[in-house]
C-alpha cells in the first residue's frame, strides 16, 4: 500500500465517519411512542390533583406530573456574578438560568440561557416534598417570596420562599448561592405545628423538551446521565432511548441532562441511598431522584438536608470538584480512552502558556514526537519508493499486460532493495483515531468557545476567512509532491483531487481542529523533506 492509496482511504474513512455520526444524531424521536414507566407507588391525588411519591415503599420510581410547568407564574430573580436565575413561585422551580460569563455570540449583551420556561425549549429544575395526604408542598404548590429581586453582594446569599398549610404547617424553601459558583443549594425548614408526625421524602427532578443539536460537524451527545457512585460508571441515554434508564437505587450518585458545552445536574447527599428514575410524556423528558425518607415529629421543627443543583459549563478542571464523576458529562465519543488524556494534556499546557491556540500547537508537536519513530520508518519507506519510481515505471512498460508477472517482478524489486511499501501506512493509520479523538475532545471543550487566536475569533467555530482550510489543502498538495507518484494514471488524478476534497471538507470544521491538522502537516512535510534529501539527494 503506498501513501496515495492511504490518503484515499482516509478520505473515505472520514466521510463514512461523519455520515455515521450524522445518522446517529438525527434518528427521529417518536413522540407518540415514548415509553412512560408506570409507577409502582400507591398515590393519593384526590386533594390537589398532584401525584407525589408515596412513602414506605421499596420502589425507586416517582411518577410526577408535568401539567402547569410551562404556565407563567410569579417569580423571583436572583443575580450572582455567574448566574441570573428565575425561581417560580409555583413550586419553587428554577425555571430560567442565564450564564452571565457566556454571551450567546461574541460581542452580544445577551447571555446564554441554559434553563428555560419557553414551551418549545423547556428545561427546568424542580424539587418538592412527598408526604402523606399532601401535607407538605410539592413542585406544584404555591409559595410566597418577600422580595422578587435578589443580588449577591457578599460571598453567600440565601433566598427563602415560604409556604403554609391550613393546619399551620410551615415550610421555608431556601436557595443557597455562592460567589464564583454555578451550584445552587436547596434545603427545607419544616415547622410541624400539627398533632401528628409527618413522614416526608424530598425529591428533585430535571425536565426538558428534547433538543436537536444535529450538525454534521458537531455530533455531540445530548440527553441524560445517571452516575453510579459504587462502580464509578454512568448510564447515558439520548432522548430516543430514554426508557432504557429504568430504575436505579444508588448510594449517592447524581443525575444530569447535558448538551454541548453545558449541563444541569442534581447532586444529592453522597452518603445516603437515592432512587433515580426516568419517564417521559408529551415530548417532555424527566429524570427524577427521591432522597431518603425521614419524619418530622408533631410540634417540632426539622431541616432537611441540602440537594445541590449544578447549572453551568462543563469545565474540565472544575466540575470534578463539584461532585465525583461529573467529568463523565464531557462527551468524547467512543474514543474517550484517547480523548481523556488529550483533554488533560491540553488543559495542563494551557495552564502554563495561557493560550488555547498555542496549546493546540504544542500538543500537536508532542503527539508528533510520540509518533516520531513510526513516522521516521514510514517516510524512509516512501523515500525509497520514490527512488524506485523510474524502475517501477520500466517494469510497468515491460510487463504491463501480464499483471501476475508484473506483481512478481515488483515484489522481487522490493525484496532486493529491502523496501516494505506497507510500512508507510502504519503511522497515518495510527493518527486517524488520534485525529478523531482530538476532534471529539475539541467539540466539547467549552474553554475554546469564543476564544480568539490570531485572526480567529472563535477556536470552536469555523475559520470565517477559510485561511486555515486553504493552508491545509496546500500542505496536503506539498505532501503529495514529496511522495512517490502513483503508477496508475486514474489513481494519480484521484490523488490530485484529494487536497481539494479535504479543503472543502474542513471548511466547516472547528478552526482549532484545522489548526491541529495544519501544524501536523507542516511538521510531517519538514520531516519527510529532510529524509528525502538524505536518501535521494
mmCIF file of C-alpha atoms in Angstrom, residues 378-391 417 419 480-485 527-537:
data_model
loop_
_atom_site.group_PDB
_atom_site.id
_atom_site.type_symbol
_atom_site.label_atom_id
_atom_site.label_comp_id
_atom_site.label_asym_id
_atom_site.label_seq_id
_atom_site.Cartn_x
_atom_site.Cartn_y
_atom_site.Cartn_z
ATOM 1 C CA UNK A 378 7.237 5.461 7.140
ATOM 2 C CA UNK A 379 8.996 8.368 5.442
ATOM 3 C CA UNK A 380 12.116 6.281 4.818
ATOM 4 C CA UNK A 381 9.938 3.706 3.093
ATOM 5 C CA UNK A 382 8.272 6.376 0.951
ATOM 6 C CA UNK A 383 11.632 7.939 0.106
ATOM 7 C CA UNK A 384 12.815 4.529 -1.013
ATOM 8 C CA UNK A 385 9.670 4.097 -3.081
ATOM 9 C CA UNK A 386 10.279 7.465 -4.690
ATOM 10 C CA UNK A 387 13.814 6.383 -5.566
ATOM 11 C CA UNK A 388 12.434 3.204 -7.168
ATOM 12 C CA UNK A 389 9.764 5.053 -9.147
ATOM 13 C CA UNK A 390 11.680 5.049 -12.501
ATOM 14 C CA UNK A 391 12.428 1.333 -12.213
ATOM 15 C CA UNK A 417 16.103 -3.104 -2.222
ATOM 16 C CA UNK A 419 11.725 -1.869 0.979
ATOM 17 C CA UNK A 480 1.793 14.559 -2.307
ATOM 18 C CA UNK A 481 4.693 16.044 -4.269
ATOM 19 C CA UNK A 482 7.089 14.586 -1.722
ATOM 20 C CA UNK A 483 5.579 11.122 -2.149
ATOM 21 C CA UNK A 484 6.318 8.672 -4.951
ATOM 22 C CA UNK A 485 3.989 9.258 -7.928
ATOM 23 C CA UNK A 527 10.380 15.529 8.419
ATOM 24 C CA UNK A 528 9.624 13.959 5.056
ATOM 25 C CA UNK A 529 11.596 16.551 3.073
ATOM 26 C CA UNK A 530 14.640 16.030 5.304
ATOM 27 C CA UNK A 531 14.530 12.260 4.866
ATOM 28 C CA UNK A 532 14.020 12.545 1.089
ATOM 29 C CA UNK A 533 17.075 14.781 0.786
ATOM 30 C CA UNK A 534 19.096 12.399 2.908
ATOM 31 C CA UNK A 535 18.172 9.304 0.855
ATOM 32 C CA UNK A 536 17.586 10.649 -2.656
ATOM 33 C CA UNK A 537 19.722 13.764 -2.666
#
